[in-house]
Amino acid sequence: MTDPAFWHGKKVFLTGHTGFKGAWAALLLRRLGASVYGYALPPTHQSSLFVTARIADDIKHRVADIRDLNALRAAMAEAEPDIVIHMAAQALVRPSYEEPVETFATNVMGTVHVLEAARHLRSIQVILNVTSDKCYENDGAGTAFREDDRLGGNDPYSNSKACAELVTHSYRQSFFNGQGAARVATARAGNVFGGGDWARDRLVPDAMQAFLAGEALRIRNPNSVRPWQHALDPVLGYLMLVERLAGDEHFVGGWNFGPDGASEVTVGTVVDHLIALWGDGARWTADAGPHPHEAAFLQLDCARARARLNWTPRLNLSQGLGLTVDWYKALQRGQDIRRVSLEQLERVLQDTVPNGASR
Ligand SMILES: NC(=O)c1ccc[n+]([C@@H]2O[C@H](COP(=O)([O-])OP(=O)(O)OC[C@H]3O[C@@H](n4cnc5c(N)ncnc54)[C@H](O)[C@@H]3O)[C@@H](O)[C@H]2O)c1
């Protein structure tokens, strides 16, 4: 578990706080008593978690670009953070085919800028760079990736995340290696879902949008296997890693955060779960394509996080999807989403999430 005593009063510079995972991270950090200094582009959806849970009311919210080194330097220097968690990214595969230059600029040079801004600040104890399970070279063999496996990635998004890993390694070896230097780690998680995500071409948001509109969900690759997880699980893992890293330099390096084997299932299985939870005539149909290449099989070996951080996912697939459907249904009913989101967070922290929907 995370330790509120560690987080209380800590200053956390969080990039990407207006995004899906970043907004959950901001909510959790505030719940643990940290001060959050967010740095990101504006939210892209009026029903995002950031907007609906009114995250801006509770943190230092700055809208700015990580491609702007001077702005980033100034913002980080002003915050004088204890911890930097870097989540800002162009986070999707399909747009990375449409906008490869922007994807590499944000994900690679943006990471350089975050590390560059951080290296001149003595207040920083820990830097966590959130990359992706797609940073590994995927030969399609189906073996679960371990942290020391070869980096790669064919599409621009995956490749940019492998590059962000290499950039982080270089900065750690070159600049964060002396006495008193910040300790630097990377976190590689898989597909996550949860309330407040509206990203295009992600299965769960696509499903929620289709069901809210009373339309059939169109599915590209029903047989693709992915590790599925509620966003709060890896986010809790990230915070546990930061805590351990602050106390022990041996926790530097790369860390996988993924679900247990039972949650590594096909797209079709997740869709069947969602349809059962949603009810109301929810349905799916095959989307014949053409579609750009995406790896059919991707699994993570998370033995390192389990053994050394004592981290295990708190939610199984059914619990995670149940919370997610509840969130979108609450939005549909016009409920107070800040309250709903905080209640969901509390349930996860207290281990009181029932299987399936919590209705
Ligand atoms: N969601 C997933 O399934 C998943 C899986 C693996 C890894 N990740 C990684 O987790 C992190 C967060 O992902 P997410 O799902 O919350 O993505 P998201 O698209 O919801 O949010 C991205 C965030 O990055 C910010 N951002 C993008 N470009 C920026 C720029 N140039 N300058 C400043 N801010 C910028 C956005 O404003 C937003 O706050 C990303 O690094 C992503 O690659 C996500």
Coordinates of C-alpha atoms and ligand atoms in Angstrom, one line a residue:
M1 CA 0.0 0.0 0.0
T2 CA 1.0 3.6 -0.4
D3 CA 2.0 5.4 2.8
P4 CA 0.1 8.7 3.5
A5 CA 2.8 9.7 5.9
F6 CA 5.3 9.7 3.0
W7 CA 3.1 11.8 0.8
H8 CA 1.8 14.3 3.3
G9 CA 3.1 17.7 2.4
K10 CA 5.2 16.4 -0.5
K11 CA 5.4 18.7 -3.6
V12 CA 4.7 16.6 -6.7
F13 CA 5.2 18.1 -10.2
L14 CA 2.9 16.1 -12.4
T15 CA 2.9 16.4 -16.1
G16 CA -0.2 15.3 -18.0
H17 CA -2.6 15.9 -15.1
T18 CA -5.4 16.9 -17.5
G19 CA -5.3 13.5 -19.1
F20 CA -7.0 10.3 -18.0
K21 CA -4.3 8.7 -15.9
G22 CA -2.9 12.0 -14.7
A23 CA -6.3 13.1 -13.4
W24 CA -6.6 9.9 -11.4
A25 CA -3.1 10.4 -10.1
A26 CA -3.8 14.0 -9.1
L27 CA -6.9 12.8 -7.2
L28 CA -5.0 10.1 -5.4
L29 CA -2.0 12.4 -4.6
R30 CA -4.4 15.0 -3.1
R31 CA -6.2 12.2 -1.1
L32 CA -2.7 11.3 0.3
G33 CA -2.0 14.8 1.3
A34 CA 0.5 15.8 -1.4
S35 CA 0.6 19.2 -3.1
V36 CA 0.2 18.8 -6.8
Y37 CA 1.7 21.1 -9.5
G38 CA 0.2 20.1 -12.8
Y39 CA 1.7 20.9 -16.1
A40 CA -0.2 19.9 -19.3
L41 CA -2.2 21.0 -22.3
P42 CA -5.9 21.8 -21.7
P43 CA -8.3 18.9 -21.3
T44 CA -9.7 17.7 -24.6
H45 CA -13.1 16.6 -23.5
Q46 CA -15.7 18.4 -21.4
S47 CA -16.6 15.1 -19.6
S48 CA -13.0 14.1 -18.8
L49 CA -12.2 13.2 -15.3
F50 CA -10.2 16.3 -14.9
V51 CA -13.2 18.5 -15.7
T52 CA -16.0 16.6 -14.1
A53 CA -14.1 15.8 -10.9
R54 CA -13.1 19.5 -10.7
I55 CA -9.4 18.6 -10.3
A56 CA -8.3 22.2 -11.0
D57 CA -9.9 23.4 -7.8
D58 CA -7.6 21.3 -5.7
I59 CA -4.1 21.6 -7.3
K60 CA -1.8 24.2 -8.9
H61 CA -3.0 23.8 -12.5
R62 CA -0.8 25.1 -15.3
V63 CA -1.6 24.8 -19.0
A64 CA 1.6 24.7 -20.9
D65 CA 3.5 22.6 -23.4
I66 CA 6.4 20.2 -22.6
R67 CA 7.9 21.0 -26.0
D68 CA 8.6 24.5 -24.6
L69 CA 11.7 24.0 -22.5
N70 CA 11.8 27.5 -21.1
A71 CA 8.2 27.4 -19.9
L72 CA 8.8 23.9 -18.4
R73 CA 12.0 25.0 -16.6
A74 CA 10.3 28.1 -15.2
A75 CA 7.3 26.1 -13.9
M76 CA 9.4 23.4 -12.3
A77 CA 11.7 25.9 -10.7
E78 CA 8.8 27.8 -9.3
A79 CA 7.3 24.6 -7.8
E80 CA 10.6 23.4 -6.3
P81 CA 9.1 19.9 -6.2
D82 CA 10.3 16.9 -4.2
I83 CA 9.0 14.5 -6.8
V84 CA 8.4 14.6 -10.6
I85 CA 6.0 12.2 -12.2
H86 CA 6.0 12.6 -16.0
M87 CA 2.9 11.4 -17.7
A88 CA 2.3 13.9 -20.4
A89 CA 2.4 12.3 -23.8
Q90 CA 0.8 11.9 -27.2
A91 CA -0.6 8.6 -25.8
L92 CA -2.3 6.8 -28.7
V93 CA -1.1 4.5 -31.5
R94 CA -3.4 5.5 -34.3
P95 CA -2.9 9.3 -34.1
S96 CA 0.9 8.6 -34.0
Y97 CA 0.6 7.3 -37.6
E98 CA -1.2 10.6 -38.5
E99 CA 1.1 12.9 -36.5
P100 CA 4.5 11.1 -36.2
V101 CA 6.5 14.4 -35.9
E102 CA 4.3 15.7 -33.1
T103 CA 4.3 12.3 -31.4
F104 CA 8.1 12.1 -31.4
A105 CA 8.4 15.8 -30.4
T106 CA 6.2 15.4 -27.4
N107 CA 7.2 11.9 -26.3
V108 CA 10.9 12.1 -26.9
M109 CA 12.0 15.7 -26.7
G110 CA 9.3 16.4 -24.1
T111 CA 10.9 13.7 -22.0
V112 CA 14.3 15.3 -22.6
H113 CA 12.9 18.6 -21.5
V114 CA 11.4 17.2 -18.3
L115 CA 14.7 15.6 -17.3
E116 CA 16.7 18.7 -18.4
A117 CA 14.5 21.0 -16.3
A118 CA 14.8 18.6 -13.4
R119 CA 18.5 18.2 -13.4
H120 CA 19.2 21.7 -12.2
L121 CA 16.8 21.5 -9.2
R122 CA 18.3 20.2 -6.0
S123 CA 14.9 19.8 -4.3
I124 CA 14.0 16.8 -6.5
Q125 CA 14.5 13.4 -4.8
V126 CA 12.7 11.1 -7.3
I127 CA 11.7 11.3 -11.0
L128 CA 9.3 8.8 -12.4
N129 CA 8.8 8.6 -16.2
V130 CA 5.7 6.8 -17.3
T131 CA 6.3 5.1 -20.6
S132 CA 4.3 2.0 -21.8
D133 CA 4.3 -1.8 -22.2
K134 CA 4.6 -1.0 -25.9
C135 CA 8.2 0.1 -25.4
Y136 CA 9.4 -3.5 -26.0
E137 CA 10.4 -5.0 -29.3
N138 CA 7.4 -7.2 -30.0
D139 CA 8.3 -10.2 -32.3
G140 CA 4.8 -11.6 -31.8
A141 CA 6.1 -14.7 -30.0
G142 CA 3.7 -14.1 -27.1
T143 CA 6.3 -14.3 -24.4
A144 CA 5.6 -11.9 -21.5
F145 CA 8.0 -9.0 -21.5
R146 CA 10.5 -8.6 -18.6
E147 CA 12.1 -5.3 -17.8
D148 CA 15.5 -6.2 -19.3
D149 CA 14.0 -7.3 -22.7
R150 CA 15.0 -5.4 -25.8
L151 CA 13.3 -2.1 -26.5
G152 CA 11.7 -1.5 -29.9
G153 CA 8.4 -0.6 -31.4
N154 CA 7.3 -0.4 -35.0
D155 CA 4.6 2.3 -34.9
P156 CA 5.6 5.9 -34.0
Y157 CA 3.9 5.8 -30.6
S158 CA 5.5 2.6 -29.4
N159 CA 8.9 3.6 -30.8
S160 CA 8.7 7.0 -29.1
K161 CA 8.1 5.3 -25.8
A162 CA 11.2 3.1 -26.4
C163 CA 13.1 6.3 -27.2
A164 CA 11.8 7.9 -24.0
E165 CA 13.2 4.9 -22.1
L166 CA 16.6 5.4 -23.7
V167 CA 16.5 9.1 -23.0
T168 CA 15.8 8.4 -19.4
H169 CA 18.6 5.9 -19.2
S170 CA 21.0 8.3 -20.7
Y171 CA 20.0 11.1 -18.3
R172 CA 20.3 8.7 -15.3
Q173 CA 23.7 7.6 -16.3
S174 CA 25.0 11.0 -17.3
F175 CA 23.4 13.5 -14.9
F176 CA 21.6 11.7 -12.0
N177 CA 24.4 9.5 -10.8
G178 CA 26.2 11.5 -8.2
Q179 CA 25.7 11.8 -4.4
G180 CA 22.4 13.4 -3.6
A181 CA 21.1 13.3 -7.2
A182 CA 17.5 12.5 -7.9
R183 CA 16.7 8.9 -8.4
V184 CA 15.1 8.0 -11.7
A185 CA 12.8 5.2 -12.8
T186 CA 10.5 4.4 -15.6
A187 CA 7.1 2.6 -15.4
R188 CA 5.7 0.5 -18.1
A189 CA 2.0 -0.3 -17.8
G190 CA -0.5 -1.8 -20.3
N191 CA -3.9 -0.8 -21.4
V192 CA -5.8 0.9 -18.6
F193 CA -9.4 1.9 -18.3
G194 CA -11.6 3.7 -15.8
G195 CA -14.0 6.6 -15.5
G196 CA -13.3 9.8 -17.4
D197 CA -11.4 8.5 -20.4
W198 CA -12.7 9.7 -23.8
A199 CA -9.7 8.9 -26.0
R200 CA -10.4 7.9 -29.6
D201 CA -9.6 4.3 -30.6
R202 CA -9.3 3.0 -27.0
L203 CA -11.7 0.1 -26.5
V204 CA -13.4 1.0 -23.2
P205 CA -13.9 4.7 -24.1
D206 CA -15.1 3.7 -27.5
A207 CA -17.6 1.3 -25.9
M208 CA -18.8 3.8 -23.4
Q209 CA -19.4 6.4 -26.1
A210 CA -21.3 4.0 -28.3
F211 CA -23.4 2.7 -25.4
L212 CA -24.2 6.3 -24.2
A213 CA -25.3 7.1 -27.7
G214 CA -27.3 3.9 -28.1
E215 CA -25.1 2.7 -30.9
A216 CA -23.3 -0.5 -31.7
L217 CA -19.6 -0.6 -30.7
R218 CA -17.4 -1.2 -33.7
I219 CA -14.5 -3.5 -32.9
R220 CA -11.3 -3.9 -35.0
N221 CA -9.5 -6.9 -33.6
P222 CA -11.7 -9.0 -31.2
N223 CA -9.0 -11.7 -30.8
S224 CA -6.1 -9.4 -29.8
V225 CA -4.9 -10.2 -26.3
R226 CA -4.0 -7.3 -24.0
P227 CA -3.3 -6.9 -20.3
W228 CA -6.3 -4.9 -19.0
Q229 CA -6.3 -3.0 -15.8
H230 CA -8.1 -0.2 -14.0
A231 CA -6.0 3.0 -14.1
L232 CA -5.8 3.2 -10.3
D233 CA -3.8 -0.1 -10.1
P234 CA -0.7 1.0 -12.0
V235 CA -1.0 4.5 -10.5
L236 CA -0.9 3.0 -7.0
G237 CA 2.1 1.0 -8.2
Y238 CA 3.8 4.2 -9.4
L239 CA 3.4 5.8 -6.0
M240 CA 4.7 2.7 -4.2
L241 CA 7.7 2.8 -6.5
V242 CA 8.4 6.5 -5.8
E243 CA 8.2 5.9 -2.1
R244 CA 10.7 3.0 -2.3
L245 CA 13.0 4.9 -4.6
A246 CA 13.1 7.9 -2.2
G247 CA 14.5 5.6 0.5
D248 CA 16.7 3.2 -1.6
E249 CA 18.7 3.9 -4.7
H250 CA 18.5 0.2 -5.7
F251 CA 15.0 0.9 -7.0
V252 CA 16.2 2.9 -10.0
G253 CA 15.5 1.4 -13.5
G254 CA 12.5 0.1 -15.4
W255 CA 9.4 -1.5 -13.8
N256 CA 6.5 -3.3 -15.4
F257 CA 3.0 -2.8 -13.9
G258 CA 0.4 -5.1 -15.3
P259 CA -2.6 -7.2 -14.3
D260 CA -2.6 -10.8 -13.2
G261 CA -2.9 -13.5 -15.9
A262 CA -6.6 -13.7 -15.5
S263 CA -7.0 -10.2 -16.8
E264 CA -4.9 -10.8 -19.9
V265 CA -7.8 -11.6 -22.2
T266 CA -9.1 -10.8 -25.7
V267 CA -10.8 -7.6 -26.7
G268 CA -13.9 -9.7 -27.3
T269 CA -13.9 -10.9 -23.7
V270 CA -13.7 -7.4 -22.4
V271 CA -16.5 -6.3 -24.7
D272 CA -18.7 -9.1 -23.5
H273 CA -18.2 -8.0 -19.9
L274 CA -19.0 -4.4 -20.7
I275 CA -22.1 -5.3 -22.6
A276 CA -23.3 -7.5 -19.7
L277 CA -22.6 -4.6 -17.2
W278 CA -24.2 -1.9 -19.3
G279 CA -27.4 -3.7 -20.3
D280 CA -29.9 -1.4 -22.1
G281 CA -29.4 -3.2 -25.4
A282 CA -25.6 -2.5 -25.6
R283 CA -24.1 -4.4 -28.6
W284 CA -21.1 -4.7 -30.9
T285 CA -20.3 -5.1 -34.5
A286 CA -17.1 -6.0 -36.4
D287 CA -15.3 -3.1 -38.0
A288 CA -13.6 -4.6 -41.1
G289 CA -10.9 -2.0 -41.6
P290 CA -8.4 -1.3 -43.1
H291 CA -6.5 -0.7 -39.8
P292 CA -2.9 0.2 -39.2
H293 CA -0.7 -2.5 -37.6
E294 CA -1.0 -3.2 -33.9
A295 CA 0.6 -6.1 -32.2
A296 CA -1.9 -8.9 -31.7
F297 CA -0.3 -10.2 -28.5
L298 CA 1.3 -8.3 -25.6
Q299 CA 1.9 -9.5 -22.1
L300 CA 3.9 -8.2 -19.2
D301 CA 5.9 -10.1 -16.6
C302 CA 5.4 -8.1 -13.4
A303 CA 7.4 -10.4 -11.1
R304 CA 9.8 -7.6 -10.2
A305 CA 7.1 -5.2 -8.9
R306 CA 5.4 -8.0 -7.1
A307 CA 8.6 -9.3 -5.4
R308 CA 10.4 -6.0 -4.7
L309 CA 7.6 -3.5 -4.2
N310 CA 5.1 -6.0 -2.9
W311 CA 2.7 -4.5 -5.4
T312 CA -0.2 -6.5 -6.7
P313 CA -3.3 -5.3 -8.5
R314 CA -6.1 -4.5 -6.2
L315 CA -8.9 -4.9 -8.8
N316 CA -9.6 -7.9 -10.9
L317 CA -11.1 -7.4 -14.4
S318 CA -14.7 -7.7 -13.3
Q319 CA -14.2 -5.2 -10.4
G320 CA -12.4 -2.7 -12.6
L321 CA -14.9 -2.8 -15.4
G322 CA -17.7 -2.6 -12.9
L323 CA -16.3 0.6 -11.4
T324 CA -15.8 2.0 -14.9
V325 CA -19.4 1.3 -16.1
D326 CA -20.7 2.8 -12.8
W327 CA -18.7 6.0 -13.5
Y328 CA -20.2 6.5 -17.0
K329 CA -23.7 5.6 -15.8
A330 CA -23.3 8.2 -13.0
L331 CA -22.4 10.7 -15.6
Q332 CA -25.4 9.8 -17.7
R333 CA -27.6 10.2 -14.6
G334 CA -26.1 13.7 -14.0
Q335 CA -24.6 12.7 -10.6
D336 CA -21.8 14.7 -8.9
I337 CA -18.8 13.1 -10.6
R338 CA -16.3 14.5 -8.1
R339 CA -18.1 12.7 -5.3
V340 CA -18.5 9.5 -7.4
S341 CA -14.8 9.5 -8.3
L342 CA -13.6 10.1 -4.8
E343 CA -15.9 7.3 -3.6
Q344 CA -14.4 5.0 -6.2
L345 CA -10.9 5.9 -5.1
E346 CA -11.8 5.3 -1.5
R347 CA -13.2 1.9 -2.3
V348 CA -10.1 0.9 -4.1
L349 CA -7.9 2.1 -1.2
Q350 CA -10.1 0.2 1.3
D351 CA -10.4 -2.9 -0.8
T352 CA -14.2 -2.8 -0.8
V353 CA -15.0 -3.0 -4.5
P354 CA -17.5 -5.8 -5.3
N355 CA -17.2 -8.1 -8.3
G356 CA -19.0 -6.8 -11.3
A357 CA -21.0 -3.6 -11.0
S358 CA -21.3 -1.9 -7.6
R359 CA -24.9 -0.9 -8.2
Ligands
LIG1 N1 -4.0 4.9 -21.1 C1 -3.3 3.8 -21.3 O1 -3.9 2.8 -21.6 C2 -1.8 3.9 -21.2 C3 -1.1 2.7 -21.4 C4 0.3 2.7 -21.3 C5 0.9 3.9 -21.1 N2 0.2 5.0 -21.0 C6 1.0 6.3 -20.7 O2 0.5 6.9 -19.6 C7 0.6 8.3 -19.7 C8 -0.8 9.0 -19.5 O3 -1.7 8.4 -20.5 P1 -3.2 8.9 -20.5 O4 -4.0 7.7 -20.9 O5 -3.6 9.6 -19.3 O6 -3.2 9.8 -21.8 P2 -4.1 11.1 -22.1 O7 -4.0 11.3 -23.6 O8 -5.4 10.9 -21.5 O9 -3.4 12.3 -21.4 C9 -2.2 12.8 -21.9 C10 -1.8 14.0 -21.1 O10 -0.6 14.5 -21.7 C11 -0.8 15.9 -21.9 N3 0.0 16.3 -23.0 C12 0.0 15.8 -24.3 N4 0.9 16.5 -25.1 C13 1.4 17.5 -24.3 C14 2.4 18.5 -24.5 N5 2.9 18.6 -25.7 N6 2.7 19.3 -23.5 C15 2.1 19.2 -22.3 N7 1.2 18.2 -22.0 C16 0.9 17.4 -23.0 C17 -2.2 16.1 -22.2 O11 -2.6 17.5 -22.0 C18 -2.8 15.2 -21.1 O12 -2.8 15.8 -19.9 C19 1.2 8.6 -21.1 O13 2.5 8.7 -21.0 C20 0.8 7.3 -21.9 O14 1.7 7.0 -22.9 C21 -1.2 5.1 -21.0

